Coordinates of C-alpha atoms and ligand atoms in Angstrom, one line a residue:
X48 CA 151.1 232.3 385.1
X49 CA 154.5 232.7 386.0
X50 CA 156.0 231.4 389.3
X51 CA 154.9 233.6 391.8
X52 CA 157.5 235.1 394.3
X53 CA 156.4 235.3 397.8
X54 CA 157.8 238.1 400.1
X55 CA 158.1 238.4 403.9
X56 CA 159.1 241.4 405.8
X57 CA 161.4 240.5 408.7
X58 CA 161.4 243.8 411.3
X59 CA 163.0 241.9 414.3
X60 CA 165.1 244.0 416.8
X61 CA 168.3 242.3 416.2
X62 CA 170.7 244.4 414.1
X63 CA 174.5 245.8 415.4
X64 CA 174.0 248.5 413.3
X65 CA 173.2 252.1 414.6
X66 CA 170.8 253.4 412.1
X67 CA 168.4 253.9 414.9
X68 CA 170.4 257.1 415.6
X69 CA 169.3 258.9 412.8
X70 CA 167.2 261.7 412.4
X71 CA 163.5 260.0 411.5
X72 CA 164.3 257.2 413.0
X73 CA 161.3 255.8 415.1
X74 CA 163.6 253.1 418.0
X75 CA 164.0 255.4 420.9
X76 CA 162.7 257.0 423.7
X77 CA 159.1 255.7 422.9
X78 CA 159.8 252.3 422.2
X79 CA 157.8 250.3 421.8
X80 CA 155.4 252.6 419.9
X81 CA 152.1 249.9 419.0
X82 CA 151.7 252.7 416.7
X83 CA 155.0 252.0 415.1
X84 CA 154.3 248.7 414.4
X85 CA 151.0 249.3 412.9
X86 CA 151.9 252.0 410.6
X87 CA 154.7 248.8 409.8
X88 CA 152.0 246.3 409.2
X89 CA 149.7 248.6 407.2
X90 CA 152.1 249.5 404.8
X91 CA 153.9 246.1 404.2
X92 CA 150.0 244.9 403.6
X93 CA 149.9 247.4 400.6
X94 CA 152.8 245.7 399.5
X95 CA 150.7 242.8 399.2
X96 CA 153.5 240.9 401.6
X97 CA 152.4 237.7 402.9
X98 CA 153.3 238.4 406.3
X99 CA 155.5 239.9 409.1
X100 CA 157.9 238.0 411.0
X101 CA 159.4 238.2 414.2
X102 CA 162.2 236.1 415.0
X103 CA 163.0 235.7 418.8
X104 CA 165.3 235.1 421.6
X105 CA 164.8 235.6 425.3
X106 CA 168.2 236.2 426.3
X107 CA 170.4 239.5 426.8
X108 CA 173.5 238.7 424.9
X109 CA 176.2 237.2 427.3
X110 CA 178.3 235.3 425.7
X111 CA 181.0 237.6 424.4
X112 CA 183.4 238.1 427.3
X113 CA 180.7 236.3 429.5
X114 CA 178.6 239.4 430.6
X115 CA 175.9 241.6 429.0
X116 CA 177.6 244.7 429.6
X117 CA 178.5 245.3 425.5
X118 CA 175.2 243.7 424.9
X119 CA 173.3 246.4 426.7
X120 CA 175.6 249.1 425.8
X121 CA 175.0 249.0 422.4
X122 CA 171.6 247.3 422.5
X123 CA 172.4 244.3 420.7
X124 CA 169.5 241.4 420.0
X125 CA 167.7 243.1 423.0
X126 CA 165.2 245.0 424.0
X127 CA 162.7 242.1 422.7
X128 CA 159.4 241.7 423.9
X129 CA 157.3 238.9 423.1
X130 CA 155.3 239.3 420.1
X131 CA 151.8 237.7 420.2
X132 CA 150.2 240.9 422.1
X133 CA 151.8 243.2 419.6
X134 CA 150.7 240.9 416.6
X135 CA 147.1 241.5 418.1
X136 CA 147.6 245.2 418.0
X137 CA 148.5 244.9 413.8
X138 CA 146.3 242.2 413.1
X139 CA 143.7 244.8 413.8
X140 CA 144.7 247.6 411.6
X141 CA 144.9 244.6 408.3
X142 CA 142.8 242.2 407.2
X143 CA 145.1 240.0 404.9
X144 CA 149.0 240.6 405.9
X145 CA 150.3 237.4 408.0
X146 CA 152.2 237.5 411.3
X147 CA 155.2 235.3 411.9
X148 CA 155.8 234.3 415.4
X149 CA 159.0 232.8 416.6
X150 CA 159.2 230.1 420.0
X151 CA 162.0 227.7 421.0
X152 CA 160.8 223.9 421.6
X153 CA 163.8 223.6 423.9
X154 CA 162.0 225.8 426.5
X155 CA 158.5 225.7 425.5
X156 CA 155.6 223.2 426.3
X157 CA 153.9 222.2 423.3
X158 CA 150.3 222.5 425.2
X159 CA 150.6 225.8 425.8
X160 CA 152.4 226.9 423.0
X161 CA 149.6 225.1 421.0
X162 CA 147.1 226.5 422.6
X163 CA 148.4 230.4 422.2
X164 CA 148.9 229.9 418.5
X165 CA 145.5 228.8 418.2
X166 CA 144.0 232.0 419.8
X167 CA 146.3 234.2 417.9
X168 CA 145.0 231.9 414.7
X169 CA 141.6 233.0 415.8
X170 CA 142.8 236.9 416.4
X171 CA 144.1 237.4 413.2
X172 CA 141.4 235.2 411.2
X173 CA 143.8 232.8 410.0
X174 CA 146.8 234.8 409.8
X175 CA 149.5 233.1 411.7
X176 CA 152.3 230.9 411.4
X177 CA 154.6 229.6 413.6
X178 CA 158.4 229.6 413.8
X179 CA 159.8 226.9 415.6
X180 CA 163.3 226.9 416.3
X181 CA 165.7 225.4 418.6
X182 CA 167.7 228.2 420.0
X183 CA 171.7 228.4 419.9
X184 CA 171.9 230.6 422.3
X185 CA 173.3 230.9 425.6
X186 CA 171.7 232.8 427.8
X187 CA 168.4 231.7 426.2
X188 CA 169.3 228.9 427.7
X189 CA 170.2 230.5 431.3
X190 CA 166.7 232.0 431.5
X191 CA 165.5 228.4 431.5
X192 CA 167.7 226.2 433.9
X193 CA 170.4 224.9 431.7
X194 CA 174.0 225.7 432.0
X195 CA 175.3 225.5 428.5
X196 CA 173.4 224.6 425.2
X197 CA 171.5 221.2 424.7
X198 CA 172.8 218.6 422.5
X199 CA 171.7 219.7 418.8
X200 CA 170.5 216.2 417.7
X201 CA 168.8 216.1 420.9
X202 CA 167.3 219.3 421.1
X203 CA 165.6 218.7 417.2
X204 CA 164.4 215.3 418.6
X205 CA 162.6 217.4 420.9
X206 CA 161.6 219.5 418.4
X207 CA 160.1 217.1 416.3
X208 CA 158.0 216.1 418.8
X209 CA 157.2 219.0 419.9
X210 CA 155.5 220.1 416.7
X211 CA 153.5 216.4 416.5
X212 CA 152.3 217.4 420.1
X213 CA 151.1 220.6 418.8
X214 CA 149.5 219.7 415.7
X215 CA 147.8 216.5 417.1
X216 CA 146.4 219.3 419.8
X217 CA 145.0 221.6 416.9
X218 CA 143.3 218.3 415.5
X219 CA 141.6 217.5 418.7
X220 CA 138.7 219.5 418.4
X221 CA 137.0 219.3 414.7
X222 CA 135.5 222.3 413.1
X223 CA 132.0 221.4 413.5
X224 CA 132.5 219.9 417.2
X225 CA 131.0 223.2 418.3
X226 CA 126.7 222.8 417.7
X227 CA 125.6 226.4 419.8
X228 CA 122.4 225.1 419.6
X229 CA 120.1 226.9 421.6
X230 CA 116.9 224.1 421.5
X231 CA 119.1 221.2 422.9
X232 CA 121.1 223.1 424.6
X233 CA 124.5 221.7 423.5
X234 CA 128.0 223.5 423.7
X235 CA 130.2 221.0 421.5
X236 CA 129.4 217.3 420.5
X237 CA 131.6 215.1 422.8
X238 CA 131.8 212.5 419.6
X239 CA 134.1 215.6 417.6
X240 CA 136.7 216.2 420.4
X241 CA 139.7 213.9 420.8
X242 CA 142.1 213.6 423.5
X243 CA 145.2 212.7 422.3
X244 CA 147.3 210.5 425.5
X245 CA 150.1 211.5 424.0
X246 CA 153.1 209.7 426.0
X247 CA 156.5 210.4 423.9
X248 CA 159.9 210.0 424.7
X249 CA 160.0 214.2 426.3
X250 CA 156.3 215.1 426.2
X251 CA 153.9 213.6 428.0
X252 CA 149.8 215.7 427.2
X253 CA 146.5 214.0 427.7
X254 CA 144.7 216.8 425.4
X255 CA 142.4 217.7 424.2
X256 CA 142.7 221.2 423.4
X257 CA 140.2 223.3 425.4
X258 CA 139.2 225.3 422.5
X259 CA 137.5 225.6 419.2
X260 CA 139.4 225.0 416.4
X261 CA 141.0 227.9 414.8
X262 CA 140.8 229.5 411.1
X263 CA 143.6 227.8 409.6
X264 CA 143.3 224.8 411.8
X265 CA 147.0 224.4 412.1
X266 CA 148.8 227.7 411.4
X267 CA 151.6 227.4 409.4
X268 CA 154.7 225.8 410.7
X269 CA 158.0 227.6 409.6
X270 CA 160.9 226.1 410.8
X271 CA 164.8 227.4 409.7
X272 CA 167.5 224.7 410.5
X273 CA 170.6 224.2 408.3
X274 CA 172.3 221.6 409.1
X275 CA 171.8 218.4 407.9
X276 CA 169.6 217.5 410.9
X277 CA 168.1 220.9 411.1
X278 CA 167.4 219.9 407.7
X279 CA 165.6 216.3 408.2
X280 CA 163.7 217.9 411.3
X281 CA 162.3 220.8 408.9
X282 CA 161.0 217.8 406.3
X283 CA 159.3 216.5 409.4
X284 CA 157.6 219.6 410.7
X285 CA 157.3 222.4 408.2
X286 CA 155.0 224.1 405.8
X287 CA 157.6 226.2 404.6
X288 CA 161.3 226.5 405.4
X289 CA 163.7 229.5 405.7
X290 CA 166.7 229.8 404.2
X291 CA 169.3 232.1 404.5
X292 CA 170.8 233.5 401.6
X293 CA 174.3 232.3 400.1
X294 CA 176.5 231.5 397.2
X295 CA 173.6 230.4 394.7
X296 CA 175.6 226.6 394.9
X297 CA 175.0 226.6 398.4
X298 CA 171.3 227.4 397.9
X299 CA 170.5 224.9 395.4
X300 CA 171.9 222.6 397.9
X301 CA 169.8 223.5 400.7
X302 CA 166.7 222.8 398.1
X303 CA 168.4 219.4 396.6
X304 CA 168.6 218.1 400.4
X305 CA 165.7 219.7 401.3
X306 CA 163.7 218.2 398.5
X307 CA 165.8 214.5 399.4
X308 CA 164.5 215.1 403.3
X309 CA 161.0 215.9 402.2
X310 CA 160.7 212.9 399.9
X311 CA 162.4 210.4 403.1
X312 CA 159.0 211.5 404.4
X313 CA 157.0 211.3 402.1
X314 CA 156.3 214.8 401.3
X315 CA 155.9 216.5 397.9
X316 CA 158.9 218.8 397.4
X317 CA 156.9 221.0 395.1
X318 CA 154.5 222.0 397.9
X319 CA 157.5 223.4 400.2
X320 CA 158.6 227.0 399.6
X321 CA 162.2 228.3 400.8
X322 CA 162.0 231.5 402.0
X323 CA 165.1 233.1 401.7
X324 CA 165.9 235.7 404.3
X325 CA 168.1 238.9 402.5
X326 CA 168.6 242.1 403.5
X327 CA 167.7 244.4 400.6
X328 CA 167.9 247.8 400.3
X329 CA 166.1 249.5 397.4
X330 CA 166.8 252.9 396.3
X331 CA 164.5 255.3 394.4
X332 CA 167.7 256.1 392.7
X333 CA 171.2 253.6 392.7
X334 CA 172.5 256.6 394.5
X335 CA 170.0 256.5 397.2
X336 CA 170.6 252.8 397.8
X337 CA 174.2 253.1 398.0
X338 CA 173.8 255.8 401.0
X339 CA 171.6 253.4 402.9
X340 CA 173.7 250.5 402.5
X341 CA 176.9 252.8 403.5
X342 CA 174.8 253.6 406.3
X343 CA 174.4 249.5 407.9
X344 CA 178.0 250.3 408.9
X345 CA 178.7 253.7 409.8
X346 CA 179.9 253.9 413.5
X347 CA 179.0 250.7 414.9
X348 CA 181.7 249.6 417.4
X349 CA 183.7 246.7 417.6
X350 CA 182.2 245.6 420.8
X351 CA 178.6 245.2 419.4
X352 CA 180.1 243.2 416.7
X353 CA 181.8 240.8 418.9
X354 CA 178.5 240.2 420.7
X355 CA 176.5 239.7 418.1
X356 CA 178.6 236.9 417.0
X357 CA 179.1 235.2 420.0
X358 CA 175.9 235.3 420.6
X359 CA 174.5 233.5 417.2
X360 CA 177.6 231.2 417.5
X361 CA 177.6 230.1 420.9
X362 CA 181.4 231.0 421.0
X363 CA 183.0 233.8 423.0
X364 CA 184.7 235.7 420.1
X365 CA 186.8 237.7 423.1
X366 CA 188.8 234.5 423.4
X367 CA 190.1 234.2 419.9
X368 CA 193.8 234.1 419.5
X369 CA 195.8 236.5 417.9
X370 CA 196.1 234.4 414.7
X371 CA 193.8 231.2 413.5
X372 CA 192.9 228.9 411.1
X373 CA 189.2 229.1 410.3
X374 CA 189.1 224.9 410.6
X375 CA 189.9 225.6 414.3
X376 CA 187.4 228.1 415.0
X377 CA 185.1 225.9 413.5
X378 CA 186.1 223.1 415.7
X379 CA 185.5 224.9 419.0
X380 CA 182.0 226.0 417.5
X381 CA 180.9 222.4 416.7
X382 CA 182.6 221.2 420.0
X383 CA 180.6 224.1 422.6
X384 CA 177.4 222.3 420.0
X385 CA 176.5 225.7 418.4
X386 CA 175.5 225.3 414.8
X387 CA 177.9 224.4 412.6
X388 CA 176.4 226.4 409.6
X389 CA 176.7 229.5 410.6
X390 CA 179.0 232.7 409.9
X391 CA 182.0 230.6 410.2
X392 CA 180.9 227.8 408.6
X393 CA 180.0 230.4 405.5
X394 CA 183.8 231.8 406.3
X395 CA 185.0 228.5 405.5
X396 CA 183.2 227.6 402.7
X397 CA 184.7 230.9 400.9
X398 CA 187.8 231.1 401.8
X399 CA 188.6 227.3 402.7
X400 CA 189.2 226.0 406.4
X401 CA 193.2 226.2 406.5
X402 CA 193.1 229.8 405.6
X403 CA 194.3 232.0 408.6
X404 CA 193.1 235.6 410.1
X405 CA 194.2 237.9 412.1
X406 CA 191.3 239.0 415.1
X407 CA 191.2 242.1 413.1
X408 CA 190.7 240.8 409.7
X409 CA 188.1 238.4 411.2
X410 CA 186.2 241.3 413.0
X411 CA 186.2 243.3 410.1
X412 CA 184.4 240.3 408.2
X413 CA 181.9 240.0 410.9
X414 CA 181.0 243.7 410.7
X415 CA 180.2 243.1 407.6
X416 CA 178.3 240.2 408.4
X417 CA 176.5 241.0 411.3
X418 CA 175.2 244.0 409.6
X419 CA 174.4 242.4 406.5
X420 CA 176.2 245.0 404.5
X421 CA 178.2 241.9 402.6
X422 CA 174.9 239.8 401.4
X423 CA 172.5 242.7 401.1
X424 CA 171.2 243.1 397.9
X425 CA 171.2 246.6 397.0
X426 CA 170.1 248.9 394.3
X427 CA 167.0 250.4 392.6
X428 CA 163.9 248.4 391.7
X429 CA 165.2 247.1 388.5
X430 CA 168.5 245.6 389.9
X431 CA 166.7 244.3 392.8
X432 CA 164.4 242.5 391.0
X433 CA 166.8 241.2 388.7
X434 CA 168.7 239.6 391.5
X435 CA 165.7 237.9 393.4
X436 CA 164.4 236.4 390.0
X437 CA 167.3 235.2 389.5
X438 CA 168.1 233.3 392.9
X439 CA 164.2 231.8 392.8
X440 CA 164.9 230.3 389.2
X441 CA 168.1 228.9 390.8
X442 CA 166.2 227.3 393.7
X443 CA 163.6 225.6 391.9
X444 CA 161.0 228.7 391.5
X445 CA 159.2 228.0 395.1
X446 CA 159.0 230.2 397.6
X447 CA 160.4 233.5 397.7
X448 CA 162.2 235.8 400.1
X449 CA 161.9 237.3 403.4
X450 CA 163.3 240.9 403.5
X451 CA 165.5 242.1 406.5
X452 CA 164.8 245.6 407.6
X453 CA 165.6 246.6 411.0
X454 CA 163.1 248.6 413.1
X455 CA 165.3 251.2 412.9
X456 CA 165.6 251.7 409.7
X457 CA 164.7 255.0 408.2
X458 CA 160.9 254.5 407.3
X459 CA 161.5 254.9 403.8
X460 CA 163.6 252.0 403.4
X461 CA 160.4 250.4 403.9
X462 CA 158.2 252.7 401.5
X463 CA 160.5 251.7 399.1
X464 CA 159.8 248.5 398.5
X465 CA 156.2 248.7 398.4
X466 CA 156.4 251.7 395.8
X467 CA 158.6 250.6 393.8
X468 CA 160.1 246.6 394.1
X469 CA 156.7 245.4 394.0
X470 CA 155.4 247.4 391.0
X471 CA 158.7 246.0 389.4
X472 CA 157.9 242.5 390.3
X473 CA 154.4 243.0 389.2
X474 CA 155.3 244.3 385.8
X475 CA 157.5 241.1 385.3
X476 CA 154.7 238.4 386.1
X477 CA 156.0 237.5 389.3
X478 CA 154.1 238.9 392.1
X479 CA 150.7 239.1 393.4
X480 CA 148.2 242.5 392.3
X481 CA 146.2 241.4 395.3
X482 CA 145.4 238.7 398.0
X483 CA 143.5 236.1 396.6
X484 CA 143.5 233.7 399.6
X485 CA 141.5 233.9 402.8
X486 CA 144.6 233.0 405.2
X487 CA 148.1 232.8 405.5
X488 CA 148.4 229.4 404.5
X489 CA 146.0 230.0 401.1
X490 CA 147.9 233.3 400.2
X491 CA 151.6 231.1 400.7
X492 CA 150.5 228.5 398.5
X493 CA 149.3 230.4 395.5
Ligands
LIG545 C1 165.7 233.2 408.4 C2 166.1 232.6 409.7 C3 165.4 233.0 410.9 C4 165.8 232.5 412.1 N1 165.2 232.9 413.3 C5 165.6 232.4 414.5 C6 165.1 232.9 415.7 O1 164.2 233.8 415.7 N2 165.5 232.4 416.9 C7 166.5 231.5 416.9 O2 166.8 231.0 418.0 N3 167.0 231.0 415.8 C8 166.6 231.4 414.6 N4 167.2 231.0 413.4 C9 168.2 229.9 413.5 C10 167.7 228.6 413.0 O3 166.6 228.1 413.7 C11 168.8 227.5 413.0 O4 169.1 227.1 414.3 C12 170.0 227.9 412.2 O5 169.6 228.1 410.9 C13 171.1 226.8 412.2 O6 170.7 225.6 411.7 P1 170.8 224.3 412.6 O7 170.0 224.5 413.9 O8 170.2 223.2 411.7 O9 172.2 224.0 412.9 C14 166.9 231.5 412.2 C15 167.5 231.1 411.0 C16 167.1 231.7 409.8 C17 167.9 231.2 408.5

C-alpha cells in the first residue's frame, strides 16, 4: 500500500476575508449555529477526514494601532468561543471524525487543562487531540496579566513542561485501576493510581488525576512551532507536528530538522507526521475554483488586513514607515519577541532581507497573505491532488495536510472536497475508503 495522506479540516474563525457576506453563507445573525457545526463535522466525517481542528486565541485583536476598534469592525480573529462544549455537540452526530482543540501553556495550568482533555477524550471515545501552543499574541496575553509577550525560549520551556505535567497526569490512573466490583465493594485499587509530586522549575501538581483514565489514554499532542526552538520543543512533546505550507525547500527543511530534533530525543522520525496546513480550494470545474479563490479577496479592507498581521506578528503594522527594508521589519519583530518565522520572515526568504517596500506594496502582499489567496492551492480534483502528492513525496511521505476553510465559506467549498478530492485521492492509492482505527490516534497512524 501506498503512503497514505492524512487530511484535517481546519474551520477556525480567523479569516480577513469577507466571504461570510455572501448569499448561503451560514456566519451571521445566528452565530453560533451548533447546527452549523454539526452539519460541518458530519460531512468532513464522510470525507473520511481524520479530524476537525480549531485553532485558538482569547484575545480581540489590539495590536494594530493599539485598539480593537478595526478588529471588531471587521470581525477579525474574533468572535471565538472556546471549543470543547461545541466539540461535544459534533462528537455526537459522528462516531470516527477527530476533534482538534487548541490551548496556550503560557496561560493555562496543566492540571486542569489535563484533566478537560481527558473528559473530552472520554466524550468523543477517543477522539481528541490536543494543540498546544505558546501564543504570540498580545492581547492574549492582556487577558492574563502580562503586559507584553513572554520571552519565546522561556515561554517553550514552559511549554515543555507543561505537556510532561499533563501526560504524567493522564498516566496516573491505569486502565484497570477502576474494579466496580459490587461483592467487595471497591471503587478503584489504590495500588493502580499514582500521584505524581511533580515539583518543576514553573509547575508545581501533587496529582493524581481524579479520574478514570480516558480512551486514548493520552490524546494526541499536536504542537506547531517553527522556529528552531519551536522546533526542539515539538520533538519533546508531539505526536504529530503542523507545518505550514512553503517553498517545497523550506518544507523539507522543517522535516530534515524536525527528523534531527526527534532523533536528539530519541524519537523515531518515521512515526511523526507533518501536517501541513493549506488553504485549498477545489472546484467542480477549474472555472469554479478560480471564482472562489477570486472571491478570498474581493472587498476586504485595508484595515482588517493590517490587524490581522499585527496581530500574528506581534508588531503594530500602523507604525511602519513610508519605505523599509524587510531586514528591519524583521528586526523589530524578533526584538518585541514575536516569532521570527512568520509572514515576514517568509517575505524575506523570497525576496531577500535588503529588498525595500513601500507600505502599500507591503499591504498589498499581506492581503494576499492573510487571506491565503497567494499559497492556496486551487483547482479541480485532479490538479489538487496532483499538488498535495507532490509536496508529501517532498516531505518524506508522512503525514498529510490540514485544509483551511473558513466558517464562512460557501458550504460547497466544503462539499467539494469530500465529493470529489477524496474520490481523486482514493483512485490514486493515497487515501483511506474507510476508518479502520478505533481513535484518533489509531486512525493518524495508519
Ligand atoms: C497550522 C498552525 C496552526 C496554529 N495554530 C495556532 C493557534 O491556534 N493559536 C496560536 O496561538 N498559535 C498557533 N500557531 C502558531 C504556532 O504555535 C507557532 O507559534 C508558530 O508556528 C511560530 O513558531 P514559533 O513559536 O516556533 O516561533 C499555529 C501555527 C500553525 C503552523
Amino acid at each position: 500500500m501506498k503512503p497514505q495522506i492524512h487530511l484535517a479540516l481546519d474551520p477556525s474563525w480567523t479569516q480577513v476575508e469577507t466571504q461570510w457576506r455572501s448569499p448561503g453563507s451560514r456566519v451571521g445573525p445566528r452565530y453560533p449555529d451548533v447546527a452549523m457545526f454539526e452539519d460541518m463535522a458530519r460531512l468532513a466525517e464522510r470525507g473520511l477526514f481524520d479530524m476537525i481542528f480549531f485553532g485558538d486565541g482569547t484575545g480581540i485583536p489590539d495590536t494594530w494601532t493599539g485598539g480593537i476598534a478595526d478588529a471588531v469592525t471587521y470581525g477579525v480573529a474574533w468572535p471565538r468561543m472556546d471549543m470543547s462544549p461545541w466539540i461535544t455537540a459534533m462528537s455526537r452526530v459522528t462516531s470516527h471524525i477527530g476533534f482538534g482543540l487548541t490551548y496556550a501553556s503560557t496561560f493555562m495550568h496543566p492540571f486542569y487543562t489535563a484533566r478537560l482533555l481527558n473528559s473530552l477524550d472520554h466524550i468523543t471515545n477517543g477522539r481528541m487531540a490536543f494543540n498546544v501552543v505558546t501564543s504570540q499574541r498580545r492581547s492574549d496575553y492582556a487577558n492574563y496579566g502580562f503586559d507584553g509577550l513572554v520571552d519565546h525560549g522561556e515561554r517553550y520551556e514552559r511549554l515543555e513542561e507543561f505537556v510532561d505535567v499533563c501526560r504524567a497526569l493522564w498516566d496516573s490512573v491505569e486502565p484497570d485501576a477502576f474494579v466496580w466490583d459490587t461483592t467487595t465493594g471497591m471503587v478503584a485499587d489504590p495500588a493502580k493510581i499514582h500521584p505524581i509530586n511533580h515539583v518543576g522549575k514553573v509547575f508545581k501538581v501533587k496529582g493524581p488525576l481524579n479520574v478514570m483514565a480516558s480512551p486514548q489514554r493520552h490524546p494526541v499532542v499536536l504542537q506547531a512551532g517553527g522556529s528552531p526552538r519551536g522546533t526542539r520543543a515539538a520533538a519533546h512533546v508531539a505526536d504529530h507536528v503542523f507545518g505550514l505550507t512553503k517553498s517545497i525547500p523550506a518544507m523539507r527543511k522543517q522535516r530534515d530538522d524536525l527528523d534531527a530534533a526527534l532523533r536528539a530525543e530519541g524519537r523515531d522520525p518515521a512515526g511523526v507526521g507533518i501536517i501541513w496546513s493549506i488553504r485549498t480550494i477545489v472546484g467542480e470545474t477549474q472555472a469554479e475554483a478560480k471564482a472562489l479563490h477570486e472571491s478570498l479577496i474581493a472587498d476586504v479592507p485595508r484595515e482588517a488586513v493590517g490587524v490581522w498581521l499585527s496581530h500574528n506578528t506581534g508588531y503594530d503594522m500602523a507604525q511602519l514607515p513610508p519605505r523599509f527594508s524587510l531586514g528591519e521589519l524583521q528586526a523589530r519583530i524578533v526584538a518585541a519577541n514575536a516569532s521570527p518565522v512568520g509572514f515576514v520572515g517568509l517575505l524575506s526568504e523570497k525576496y531577500g532581507d535588503s529588498t525595500e517596500f513601500s507600505r502599500d506594496e507591503f499591504f498589498d502582499h499581506a492581503l494576499h497573505a492573510a487571506t491565503g489567496y497567494d499559497t492556496a492551492l486551487v483547482g479541480d480534483a485532479r490538479q489538487v491532488a496532483d499538488r498535495l502528492e507532490e509536496l508529501f513525496e517532498a516531505t518524506g511521505s508522512r503525514g498529510g495536510f490540514m485544509i483551511t476553510l473558513s466558517q464562512a465559506a460557501p458550504p460547497r467549498t466544503l462539499e467539494n472536497l469530500v465529493d470529489h478530492l477524496v474520490p481523486e485521492l482514493q483512485r490514486r492509492g493515497r487515501y483511506r475508503t474507510r476508518y479502520d482505527g478505533k481513535t484518533l490516534r489509531d486512525n493518524l497512524a495508519t
